[in-house]
Every structure is written in C-alpha cells, then in structure tokens.
Coordinates of C-alpha atoms and ligand atoms in Angstrom, one line a residue:
X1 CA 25.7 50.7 -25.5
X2 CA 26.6 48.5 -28.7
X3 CA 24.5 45.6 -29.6
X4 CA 24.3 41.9 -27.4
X5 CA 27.2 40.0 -29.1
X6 CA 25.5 36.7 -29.0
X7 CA 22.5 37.7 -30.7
X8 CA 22.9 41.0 -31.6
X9 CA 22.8 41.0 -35.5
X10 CA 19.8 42.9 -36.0
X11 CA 19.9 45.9 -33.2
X12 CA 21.5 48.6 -34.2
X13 CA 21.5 49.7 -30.3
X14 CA 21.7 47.9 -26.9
X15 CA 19.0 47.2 -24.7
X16 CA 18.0 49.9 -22.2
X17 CA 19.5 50.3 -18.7
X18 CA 16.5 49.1 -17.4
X19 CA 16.4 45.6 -19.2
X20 CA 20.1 45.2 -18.4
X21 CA 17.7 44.9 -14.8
X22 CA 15.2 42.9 -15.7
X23 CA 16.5 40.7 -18.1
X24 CA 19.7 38.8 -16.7
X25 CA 18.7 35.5 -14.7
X26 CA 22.5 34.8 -14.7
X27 CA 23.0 35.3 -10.5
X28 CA 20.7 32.1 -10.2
X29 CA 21.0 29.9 -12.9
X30 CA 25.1 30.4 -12.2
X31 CA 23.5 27.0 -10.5
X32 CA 22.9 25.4 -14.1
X33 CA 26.6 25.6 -14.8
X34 CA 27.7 21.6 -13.8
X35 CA 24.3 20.5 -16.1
X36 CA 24.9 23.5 -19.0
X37 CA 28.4 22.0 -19.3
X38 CA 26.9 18.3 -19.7
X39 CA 24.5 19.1 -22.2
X40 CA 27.0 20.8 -24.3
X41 CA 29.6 18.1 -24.4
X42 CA 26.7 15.9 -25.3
X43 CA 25.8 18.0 -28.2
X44 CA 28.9 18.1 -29.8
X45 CA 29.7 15.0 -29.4
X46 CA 27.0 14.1 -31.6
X47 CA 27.0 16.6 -33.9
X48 CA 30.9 15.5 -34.4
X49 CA 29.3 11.6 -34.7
X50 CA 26.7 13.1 -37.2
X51 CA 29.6 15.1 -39.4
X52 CA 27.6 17.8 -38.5
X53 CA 30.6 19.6 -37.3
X54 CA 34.0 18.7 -37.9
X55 CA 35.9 16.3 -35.9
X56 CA 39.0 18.8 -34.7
X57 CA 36.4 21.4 -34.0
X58 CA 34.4 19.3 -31.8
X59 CA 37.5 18.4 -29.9
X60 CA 38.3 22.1 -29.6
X61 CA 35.2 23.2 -28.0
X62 CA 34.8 20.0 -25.9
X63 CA 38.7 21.0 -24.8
X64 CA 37.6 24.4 -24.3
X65 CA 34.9 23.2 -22.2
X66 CA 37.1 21.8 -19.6
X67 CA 39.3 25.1 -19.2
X68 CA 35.5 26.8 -18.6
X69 CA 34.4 23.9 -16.1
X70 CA 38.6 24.7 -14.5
X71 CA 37.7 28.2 -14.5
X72 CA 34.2 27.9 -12.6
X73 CA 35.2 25.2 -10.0
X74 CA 38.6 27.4 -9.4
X75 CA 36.4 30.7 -8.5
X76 CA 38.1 32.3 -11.7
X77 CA 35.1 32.4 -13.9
X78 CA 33.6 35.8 -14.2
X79 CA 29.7 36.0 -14.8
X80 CA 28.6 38.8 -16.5
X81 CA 24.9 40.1 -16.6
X82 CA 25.3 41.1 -19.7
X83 CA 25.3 38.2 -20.9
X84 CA 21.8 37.2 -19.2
X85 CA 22.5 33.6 -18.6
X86 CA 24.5 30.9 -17.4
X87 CA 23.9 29.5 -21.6
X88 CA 25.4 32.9 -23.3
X89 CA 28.4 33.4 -20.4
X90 CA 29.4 30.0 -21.0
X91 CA 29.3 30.2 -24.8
X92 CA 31.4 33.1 -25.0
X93 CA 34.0 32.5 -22.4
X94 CA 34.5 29.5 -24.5
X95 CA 34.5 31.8 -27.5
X96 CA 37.6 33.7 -25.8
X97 CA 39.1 30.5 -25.6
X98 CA 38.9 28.6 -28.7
X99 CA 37.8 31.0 -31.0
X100 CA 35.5 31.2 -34.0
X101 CA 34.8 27.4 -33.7
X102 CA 33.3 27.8 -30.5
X103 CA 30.0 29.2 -32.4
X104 CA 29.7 25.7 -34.4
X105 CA 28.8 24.7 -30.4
X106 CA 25.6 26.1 -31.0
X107 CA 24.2 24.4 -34.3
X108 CA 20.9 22.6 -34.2
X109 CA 20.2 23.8 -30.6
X110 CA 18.1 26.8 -29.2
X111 CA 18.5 28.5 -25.5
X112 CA 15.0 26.9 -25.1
X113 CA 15.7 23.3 -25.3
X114 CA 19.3 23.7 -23.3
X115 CA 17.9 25.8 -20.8
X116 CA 15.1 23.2 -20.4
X117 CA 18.0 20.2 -20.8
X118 CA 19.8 21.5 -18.2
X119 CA 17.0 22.2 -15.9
X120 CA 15.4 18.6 -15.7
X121 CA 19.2 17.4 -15.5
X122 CA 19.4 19.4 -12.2
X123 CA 15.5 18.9 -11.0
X124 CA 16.5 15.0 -11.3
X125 CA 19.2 15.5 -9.1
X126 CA 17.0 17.5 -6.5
X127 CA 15.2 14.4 -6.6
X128 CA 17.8 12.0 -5.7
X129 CA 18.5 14.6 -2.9
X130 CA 15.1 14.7 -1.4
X131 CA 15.0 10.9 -1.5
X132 CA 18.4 10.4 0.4
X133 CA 17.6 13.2 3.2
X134 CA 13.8 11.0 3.1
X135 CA 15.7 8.1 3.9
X136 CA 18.3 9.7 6.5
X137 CA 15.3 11.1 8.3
X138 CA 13.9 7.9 7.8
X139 CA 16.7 5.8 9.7
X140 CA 17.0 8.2 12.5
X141 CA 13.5 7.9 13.0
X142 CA 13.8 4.1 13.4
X143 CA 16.4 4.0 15.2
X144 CA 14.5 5.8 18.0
X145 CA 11.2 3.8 17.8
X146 CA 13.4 0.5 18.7
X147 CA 14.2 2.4 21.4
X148 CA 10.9 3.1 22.7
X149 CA 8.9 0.0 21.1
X150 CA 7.5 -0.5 24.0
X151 CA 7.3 3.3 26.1
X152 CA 3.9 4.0 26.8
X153 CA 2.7 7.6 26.0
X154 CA -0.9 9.4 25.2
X155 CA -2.2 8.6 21.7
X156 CA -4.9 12.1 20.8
X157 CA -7.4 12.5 18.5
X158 CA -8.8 15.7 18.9
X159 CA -5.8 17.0 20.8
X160 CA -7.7 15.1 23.8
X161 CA -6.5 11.8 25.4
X162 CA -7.9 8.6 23.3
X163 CA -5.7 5.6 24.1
X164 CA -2.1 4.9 25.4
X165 CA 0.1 4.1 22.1
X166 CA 3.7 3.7 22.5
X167 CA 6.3 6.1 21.6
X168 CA 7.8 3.8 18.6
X169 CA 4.4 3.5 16.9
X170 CA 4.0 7.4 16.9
X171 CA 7.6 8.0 15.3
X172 CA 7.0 4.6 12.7
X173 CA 3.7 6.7 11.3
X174 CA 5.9 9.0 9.8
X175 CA 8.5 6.6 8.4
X176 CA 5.6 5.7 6.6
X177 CA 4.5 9.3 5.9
X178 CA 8.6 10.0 4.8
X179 CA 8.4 6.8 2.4
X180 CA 5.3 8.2 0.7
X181 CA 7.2 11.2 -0.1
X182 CA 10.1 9.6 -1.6
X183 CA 7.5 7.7 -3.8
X184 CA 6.5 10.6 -5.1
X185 CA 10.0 11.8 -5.7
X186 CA 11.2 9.0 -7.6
X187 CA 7.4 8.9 -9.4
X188 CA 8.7 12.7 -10.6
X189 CA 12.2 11.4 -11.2
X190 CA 10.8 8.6 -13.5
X191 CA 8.8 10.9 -15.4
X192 CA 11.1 13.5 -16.1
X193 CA 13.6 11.8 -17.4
X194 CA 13.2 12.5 -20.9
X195 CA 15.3 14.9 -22.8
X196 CA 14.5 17.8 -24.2
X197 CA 17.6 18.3 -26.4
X198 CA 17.5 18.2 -29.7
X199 CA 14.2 19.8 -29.4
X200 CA 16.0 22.7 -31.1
X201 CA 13.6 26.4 -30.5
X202 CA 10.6 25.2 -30.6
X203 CA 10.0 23.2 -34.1
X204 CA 13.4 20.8 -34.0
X205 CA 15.9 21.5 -36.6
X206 CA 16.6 20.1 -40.3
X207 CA 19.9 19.2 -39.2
X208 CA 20.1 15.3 -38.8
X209 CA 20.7 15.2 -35.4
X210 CA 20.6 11.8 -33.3
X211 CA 18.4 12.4 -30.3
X212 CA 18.9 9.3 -29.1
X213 CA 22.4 9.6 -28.5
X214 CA 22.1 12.7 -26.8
X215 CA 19.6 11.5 -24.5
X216 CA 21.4 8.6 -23.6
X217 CA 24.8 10.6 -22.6
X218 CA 22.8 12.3 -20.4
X219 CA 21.4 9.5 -18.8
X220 CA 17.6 10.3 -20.2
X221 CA 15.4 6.8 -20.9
X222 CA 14.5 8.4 -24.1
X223 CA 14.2 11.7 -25.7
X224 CA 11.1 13.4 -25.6
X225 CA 8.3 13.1 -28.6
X226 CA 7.2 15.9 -29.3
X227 CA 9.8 18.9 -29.6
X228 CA 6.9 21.7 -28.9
X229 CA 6.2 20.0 -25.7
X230 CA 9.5 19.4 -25.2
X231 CA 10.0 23.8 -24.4
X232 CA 7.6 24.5 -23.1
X233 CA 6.4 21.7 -20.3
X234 CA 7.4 22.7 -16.9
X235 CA 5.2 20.1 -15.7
X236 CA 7.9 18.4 -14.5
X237 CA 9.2 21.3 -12.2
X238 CA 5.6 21.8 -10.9
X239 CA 5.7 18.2 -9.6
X240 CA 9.1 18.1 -8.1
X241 CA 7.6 21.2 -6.1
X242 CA 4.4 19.2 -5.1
X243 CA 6.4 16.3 -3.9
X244 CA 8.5 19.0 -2.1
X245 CA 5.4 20.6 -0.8
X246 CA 3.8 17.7 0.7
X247 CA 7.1 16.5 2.0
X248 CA 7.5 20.0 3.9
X249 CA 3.4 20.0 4.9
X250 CA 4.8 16.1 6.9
X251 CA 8.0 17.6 8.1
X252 CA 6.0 20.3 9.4
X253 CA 3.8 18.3 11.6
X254 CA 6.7 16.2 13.1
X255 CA 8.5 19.6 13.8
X256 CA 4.9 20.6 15.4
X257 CA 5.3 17.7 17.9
X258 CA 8.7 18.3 19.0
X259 CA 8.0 22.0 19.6
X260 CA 4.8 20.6 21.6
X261 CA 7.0 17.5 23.4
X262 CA 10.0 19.4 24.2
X263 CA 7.9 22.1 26.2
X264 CA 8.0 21.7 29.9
X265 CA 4.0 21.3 30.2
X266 CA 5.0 18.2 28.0
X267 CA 8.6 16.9 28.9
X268 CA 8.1 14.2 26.4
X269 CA 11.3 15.2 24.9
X270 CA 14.6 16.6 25.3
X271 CA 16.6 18.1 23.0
X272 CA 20.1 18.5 23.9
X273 CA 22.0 22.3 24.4
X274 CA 23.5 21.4 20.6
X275 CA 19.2 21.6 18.9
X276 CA 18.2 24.8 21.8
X277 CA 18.5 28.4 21.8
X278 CA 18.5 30.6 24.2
X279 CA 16.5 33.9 25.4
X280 CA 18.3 37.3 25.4
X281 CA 16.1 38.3 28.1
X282 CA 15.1 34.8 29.8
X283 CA 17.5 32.7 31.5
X284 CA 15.5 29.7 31.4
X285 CA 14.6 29.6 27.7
X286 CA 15.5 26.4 25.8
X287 CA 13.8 27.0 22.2
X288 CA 13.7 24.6 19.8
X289 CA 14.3 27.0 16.8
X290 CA 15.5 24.4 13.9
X291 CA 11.7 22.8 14.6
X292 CA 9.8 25.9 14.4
X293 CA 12.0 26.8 11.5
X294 CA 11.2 23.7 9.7
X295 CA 7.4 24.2 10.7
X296 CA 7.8 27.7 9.7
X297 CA 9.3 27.0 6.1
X298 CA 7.0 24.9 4.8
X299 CA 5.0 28.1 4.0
X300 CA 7.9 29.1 1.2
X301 CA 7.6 25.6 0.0
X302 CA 4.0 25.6 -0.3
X303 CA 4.4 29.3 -2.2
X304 CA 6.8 28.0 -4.9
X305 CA 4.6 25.9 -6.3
X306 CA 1.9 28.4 -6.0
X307 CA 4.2 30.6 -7.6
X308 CA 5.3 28.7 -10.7
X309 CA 2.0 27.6 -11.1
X310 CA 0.7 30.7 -12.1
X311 CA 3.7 31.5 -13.9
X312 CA 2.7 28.6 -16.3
X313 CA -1.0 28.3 -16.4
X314 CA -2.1 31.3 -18.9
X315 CA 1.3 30.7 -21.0
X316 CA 0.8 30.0 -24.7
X317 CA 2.9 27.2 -26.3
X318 CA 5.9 26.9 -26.3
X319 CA 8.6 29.2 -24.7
X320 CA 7.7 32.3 -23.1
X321 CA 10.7 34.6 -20.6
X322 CA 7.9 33.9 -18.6
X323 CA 9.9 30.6 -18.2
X324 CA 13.0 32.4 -16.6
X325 CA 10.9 32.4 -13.2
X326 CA 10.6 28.5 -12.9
X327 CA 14.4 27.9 -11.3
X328 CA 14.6 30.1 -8.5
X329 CA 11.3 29.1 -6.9
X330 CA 12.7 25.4 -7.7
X331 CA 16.2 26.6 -6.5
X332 CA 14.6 27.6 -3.3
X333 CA 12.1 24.7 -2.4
X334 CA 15.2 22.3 -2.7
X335 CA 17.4 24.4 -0.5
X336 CA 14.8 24.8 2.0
X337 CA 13.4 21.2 1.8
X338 CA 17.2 19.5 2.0
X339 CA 18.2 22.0 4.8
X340 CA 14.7 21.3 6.8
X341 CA 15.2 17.3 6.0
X342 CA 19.2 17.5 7.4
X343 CA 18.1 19.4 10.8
X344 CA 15.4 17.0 11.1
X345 CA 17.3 14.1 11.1
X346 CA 20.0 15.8 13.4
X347 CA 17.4 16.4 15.9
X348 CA 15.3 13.4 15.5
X349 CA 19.0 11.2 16.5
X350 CA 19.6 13.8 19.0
X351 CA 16.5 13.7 21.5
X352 CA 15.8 12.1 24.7
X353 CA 12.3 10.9 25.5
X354 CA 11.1 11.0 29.1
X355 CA 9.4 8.0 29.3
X356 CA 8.2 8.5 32.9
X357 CA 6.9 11.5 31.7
X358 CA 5.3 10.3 28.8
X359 CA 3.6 7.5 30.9
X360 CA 2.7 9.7 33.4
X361 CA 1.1 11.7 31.1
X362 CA -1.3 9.0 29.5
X363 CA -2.9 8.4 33.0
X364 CA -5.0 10.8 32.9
X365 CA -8.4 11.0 30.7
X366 CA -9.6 7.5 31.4
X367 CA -7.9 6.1 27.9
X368 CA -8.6 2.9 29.3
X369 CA -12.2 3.4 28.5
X370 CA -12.6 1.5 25.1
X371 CA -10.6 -1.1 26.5
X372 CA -13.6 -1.4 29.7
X373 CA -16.2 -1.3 26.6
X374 CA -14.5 -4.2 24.6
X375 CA -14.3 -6.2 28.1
X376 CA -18.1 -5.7 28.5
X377 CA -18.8 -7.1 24.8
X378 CA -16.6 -9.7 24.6
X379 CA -17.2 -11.0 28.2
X380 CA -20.7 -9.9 29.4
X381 CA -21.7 -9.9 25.5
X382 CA -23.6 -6.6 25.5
X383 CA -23.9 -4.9 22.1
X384 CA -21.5 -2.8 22.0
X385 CA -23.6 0.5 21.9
X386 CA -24.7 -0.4 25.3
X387 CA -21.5 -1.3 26.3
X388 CA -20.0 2.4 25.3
X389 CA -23.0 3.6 27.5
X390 CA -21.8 1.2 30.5
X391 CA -18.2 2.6 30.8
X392 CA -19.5 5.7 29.7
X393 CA -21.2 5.6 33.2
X394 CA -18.2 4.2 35.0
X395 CA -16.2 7.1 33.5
X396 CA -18.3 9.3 35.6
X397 CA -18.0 7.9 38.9
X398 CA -14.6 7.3 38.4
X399 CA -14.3 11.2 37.4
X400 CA -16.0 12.0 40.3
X401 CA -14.0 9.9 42.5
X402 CA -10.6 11.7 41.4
X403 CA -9.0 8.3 40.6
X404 CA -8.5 6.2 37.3
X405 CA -10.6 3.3 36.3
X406 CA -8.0 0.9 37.2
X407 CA -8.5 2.1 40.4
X408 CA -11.9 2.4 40.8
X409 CA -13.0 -0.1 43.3
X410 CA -14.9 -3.2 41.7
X411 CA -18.1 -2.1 44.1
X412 CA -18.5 1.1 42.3
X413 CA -18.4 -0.4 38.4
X414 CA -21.1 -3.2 40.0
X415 CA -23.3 -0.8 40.9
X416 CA -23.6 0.5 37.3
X417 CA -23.3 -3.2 35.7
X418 CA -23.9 -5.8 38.4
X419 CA -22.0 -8.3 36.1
X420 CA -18.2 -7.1 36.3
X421 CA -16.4 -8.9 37.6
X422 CA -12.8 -8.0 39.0
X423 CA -11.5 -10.2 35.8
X424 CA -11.7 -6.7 34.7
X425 CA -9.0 -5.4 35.9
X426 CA -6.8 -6.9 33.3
X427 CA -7.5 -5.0 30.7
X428 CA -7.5 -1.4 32.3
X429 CA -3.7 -0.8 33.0
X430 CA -2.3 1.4 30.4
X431 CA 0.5 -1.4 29.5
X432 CA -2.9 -4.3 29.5
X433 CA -4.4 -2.3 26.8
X434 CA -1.3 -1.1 24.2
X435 CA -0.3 -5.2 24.6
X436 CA -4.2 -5.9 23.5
X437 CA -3.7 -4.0 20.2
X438 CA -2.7 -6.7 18.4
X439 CA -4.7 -6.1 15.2
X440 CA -2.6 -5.7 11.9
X441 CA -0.9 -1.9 12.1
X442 CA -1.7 -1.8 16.1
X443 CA 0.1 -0.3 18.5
X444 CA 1.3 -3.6 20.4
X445 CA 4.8 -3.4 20.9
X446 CA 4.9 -6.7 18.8
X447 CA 3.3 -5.6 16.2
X448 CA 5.6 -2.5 16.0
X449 CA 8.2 -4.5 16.0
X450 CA 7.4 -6.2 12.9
X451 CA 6.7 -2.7 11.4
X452 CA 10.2 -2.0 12.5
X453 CA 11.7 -5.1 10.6
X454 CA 10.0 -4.2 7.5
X455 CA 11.5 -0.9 7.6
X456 CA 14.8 -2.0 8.5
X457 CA 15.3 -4.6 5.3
X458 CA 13.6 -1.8 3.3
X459 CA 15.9 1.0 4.2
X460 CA 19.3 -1.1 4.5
Ligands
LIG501 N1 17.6 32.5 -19.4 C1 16.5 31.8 -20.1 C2 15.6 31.0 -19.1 O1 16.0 31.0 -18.0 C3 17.1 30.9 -21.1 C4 16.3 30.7 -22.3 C5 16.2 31.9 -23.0 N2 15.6 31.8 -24.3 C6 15.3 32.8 -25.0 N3 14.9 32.7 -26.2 N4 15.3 34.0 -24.5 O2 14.6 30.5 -19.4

C-alpha cells in the first residue's frame, strides 16, 4: 500500500487495512457533493478575484468542476474509499481532469472549514425542508378543522372525559404546535447562516482572501468571526436536531391520536385502504402502520441529538475526526423527520371523521358538569366552591340514575338545590356548552373559526 496521494508527503507507507475501515466517511457525505461543489466554485472565484490564483487556472478548475458535477448527476462518478471523503474524491477526479492546476483549488482552505462550509450549506437546506413539510402538514390540518368547526367530540384531561370540544379546535392545537416548530427552524436557519470558509484549518490563512465575497456567493449574511470557532462549532447541527426532535416529540402525539381514533373502541376516524395494513393472520386487521411508524421514529430522532451531543461535549477546540460523526446522525433525523412530516400530511388529508361517533362518544362522563356549576354561580350566585359541590351532587344522582344530566329530571337537581330552575337546561346539551366557550382561544365554533382565518392568511 503506497502513501494517500492527497496528503501523503510524509508516509513512507499507507494506512493499515483496518483504517482503510474506519477512516472513510465517503458512503455518507457522497450527500455533501451538490454543497462541496458550491463552496469550491466560490473559492476560486475569489481567489481568481484576489490574483491569488491565476485567472485561466481558475476557469480550468471551475470548468473542470462542471464535468465532476456532469459525472455525479449522470451516475458515472466513482467514489472511492480511499479517498475518505466526498472533499478528497472530488479534488482528485478534478485532478484527472484538468491536471496540475486542479491543486491551486486548494490554496488558503483546509478540509476543516469546507467540510464545515458544506455542512451548514446543506443543514440550511434541511431547514427550509422541515419548514415546508411544517407547513404542508399544516394546511392539511386546516383544511380538516373547517370541516369539523363545528363536530362535537370528547375533550380529556387525564385520558378521562372533561368537556365536549369540537373536532376543528383539537386538530387547530397542533397547527399551532407545527408553527412553533417551524419557528424554531427558521430561528436555527437564521443563526447558522454564517460561513465558515475562509476559516482556513483552524488559525485562517496569510493569504489575502476576501471572506466576504465568499460568504455572500453562498448566500451566508456574513462570514463568521472568529475562524477557531468557525471549525469547530457544531452548535448549529445540535439545534437543527433539537428543532427536529421536538418537531418528531409533536408529530408523535398527533400519530398517538390517530392510532387511538382510528381503533374500532374509538371510530373517531377512518383512514382509507390507501393509510391501512393488513394482518397476515387476521382478516379483519386495518392497522394504521405510517402512524405508529411516525410515533415510533421519533425515538431515532430523539437519539441523534443525544448522539451528536456527546460527540461534541468533551471535544477540545477546534477540529477533532470526532467531527466526522456529526452528518449521519443529521443525515438521518432529516430523512426520518421529512418522511414522518410527508406521511402525516398524506394521512391527515386522507381521513374521515365519524362525527356521530365522536358525538356519541362525548355523552358519556357528565362533561356537562362545569357547565351545571357555572349556571349555579352566575344564576343562583353561589361561590363557586359550593357550586362545584352542588353539581358534584347532581352528578351522583344522575350516575345513579343511568341517564345524563340533561336528562335528569328537574325534581331530582331540586332536591339537592331547591333553586334550579328548568332555565337550566340550556346550558347542559353538549352543543349548549361548546357554543358557551366563547372566551379568547375557546372552543366555540366561532371562535375556531377566527383561529382558522388567522391561519389561513398566515399560511397562504
Ligand atoms: N471527512 C471529514 C469530516 O467529515 C472531513 C474533514 C477532515 N479533516 C481532517 N483534517 N481530517 O469531518
């Protein structure tokens, strides 16, 4: 084995078999190619603009830099380990091609700030990604609550019946979870989007390169101060995988529900034969497996950033191989958050709600019984304490009875309070109180709607 050609000067030998193992990172970060080629053109661009490296040379390799990007879309590129990384493969495929003046490519830059270039190039894109399935999601989810403004169903706390809300309030919480995560998506976006390049190995270079420029070809607000923070920060990754993790933990609860609406004890939901499996021994089964998946997912999500986390929190300043960990765990979260995010949507705009079922549902567990409470206070002006105890009371008989309090007759609520008057009745239909809720974020089908509207112009 003869020394690595790239940066072999000083080994008299090549690497053992087992580092030709370890060492390559080049069947991921193949993925870096579209941003490794950007950040190259950028380079010598301005090195050219700088007369740091001739003029006809620059054109060269920036030609030569289109026959590699040719070669790669086309399939005919070949990657080879032992070249480690998508940085070296690229360099000396473009080596074969235009010769010795490929290696001026290389002046005033290190592997550490490309590799770090190219990596918040592509992270910024993740983030554009994660917003745009966000907002997908986002529509399909409104376009269901207009639907079912108004379609009475169980509101839970405590997994146990609290008050009838309506099926359009319940989907509208999480468009306002979903827009919370894009926040935090374009919050990371902003932030990262400074470059790196020019940043050199570690110290910058004492060739007078324009950072500036280079930052603003690739689309950076500024380059970055400080070139030793520049390599080594991967705080950057670590918060595009927290904006991915909380995004997954709020996917994961919406993909809770369906698998809980869409089971026959349930019936809330249908999901049609295109978002079910079957059984390969039950001929019943209709499994929602896309919403378990999602549910089930969110624990690699979660991991990544656990796992680049540690990879980073004992490392020295600035670059450590160390580093070479950060893209697939990145790699993945993205792939599983933008797959989750598109099966979401897809079975968000796909189901049916049973809105006999869902009403049915929300009769029983006396969720009337704040709204028999509130009458007592506001018309018989007990404290309320005293009123809770009241329809607490009422509750009872009705419990015993076997019927709901709407159709507990007026004799029995007199004989706990003597001052009830069949005025009460008004408020203790399912549909009487969800129209009551009128207070701002309430689950009154008016105010939903105007939650609705807001989202609507916002999302347009
Ligand atoms: N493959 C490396 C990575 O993913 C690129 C940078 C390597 N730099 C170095 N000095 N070995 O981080």
């Amino acid at each position: 084995m003869t020394a690595n050609k790239m940066w072999g000067g000083r080994f008299e030998t090549g690497p053992a078999a087992i580092m030709r193992e370890i060492t390559p990172s080049i069947d991921f970060d193949k993925r870096l190619a579209g941003e490794d080629l950007a950040g190259s053109r950028a380079h010598v661009r301005m090195l050219a603009q700088e007369g740091i490296v001739a003029k006809e040379d620059a054109s060269a390799i920036l030609k030569g830099l289109d026959q590699v990007e040719r070669e790669i879309t086309d399939g005919a590129f070949v990657f080879k380990r032992e070249l480690e990384d998508i940085h070296l493969n690229i360099e000396a495929r473009l080596a074969e091609i235009v010769g010795p003046a490929a290696g001026r490519l290389h002046t005033a830059r290190s592997r550490n700030d490309q590799v770090v270039t190219d990596f918040r190039l592509w992270v910024r894109g993740a983030c554009e990604r994660a917003d745009k399935g966000l907002l997908e999601l986002s529509r399909a989810l409104l376009t269901q609550a207009e639907t079912h403004v108004a379609s009475i169903m169980p509101g839970y706390t405590h997994m146990q019946p609290a008050q009838p809300v309506t099926f359009g309030h319940h989907l509208m919480a999480y468009v306002e979870m979903f827009a919370r995560d894009r926040g935090r998506f374009e919050d990371a976006r902003k932030r990262l989007n400074e470059s790196p390049l020019g940043a050199a190995a570690l110290a910058g270079t004492s060739f007078p390169i324009d950072r500036d420029v280079t930052a603003k070809t690739l689309g950076f607000a500024r380059p970055m101060r400080n070139s030793m923070d520049a390599i080594s920060a991967r705080d950057f990754a670590l918060e595009y995988l927290a904006a991915c993790a909380i995004a997954a933990v709020n996917l994961s609860r919406l993909a809770g529900e369906l698998v809980q609406w869409s089971t026959p004890a349930f019936g809330f939901v249908k999901l049609s034969d295109a978002f079910t499996t079957g059984s390969s021994i039950m001929p019943q089964k209709r499994n929602p497996d896309a919403a378990e998946l999602i549910r089930g997912k969110t624990g690699r999500v979660l991991g990544d950033f656990i796992a680049l986390a540690t990879v980073v929190k004992g490392l020295v300043l600035t670059y450590g191989t160390d580093l070479q960990e950060d893209k697939e765990r990145v790699f993945d979260a993205a792939d599983t958050l933008e797959i989750s995010l598109a099966a979401m949507a897809a079975m968000v705009a796909d189901l049916t709600a049973d809105t006999a079922r869902m009403r049915a549902a929300a009769e029983p567990g006396f969720p009337t019984a704040t709204d028999l409470a509130d009458w007592v206070v506001r018309v018989l002006k007990k404290p309320f304490r005293e009123a809770h105890h009241i329809a607490g009371s009422i509750v009872k008989r009705a419990e015993e009875k076997g019927v709901t309090l709407d159709k507990l007759p007026l004799a029995e609520m007199q004989a706990i309070e003597p001052a009830i008057t069949d005025k009460v009745l008004d408020v203790l239909s399912l549909e009487a109180s969800v129209h009551s809720r009128m207070s701002l974020g309430g689950t009154a089908p008016d105010r939903v709607k105007e939650q609705i509207h807001f989202w609507k112009e916002k999302l347009k």
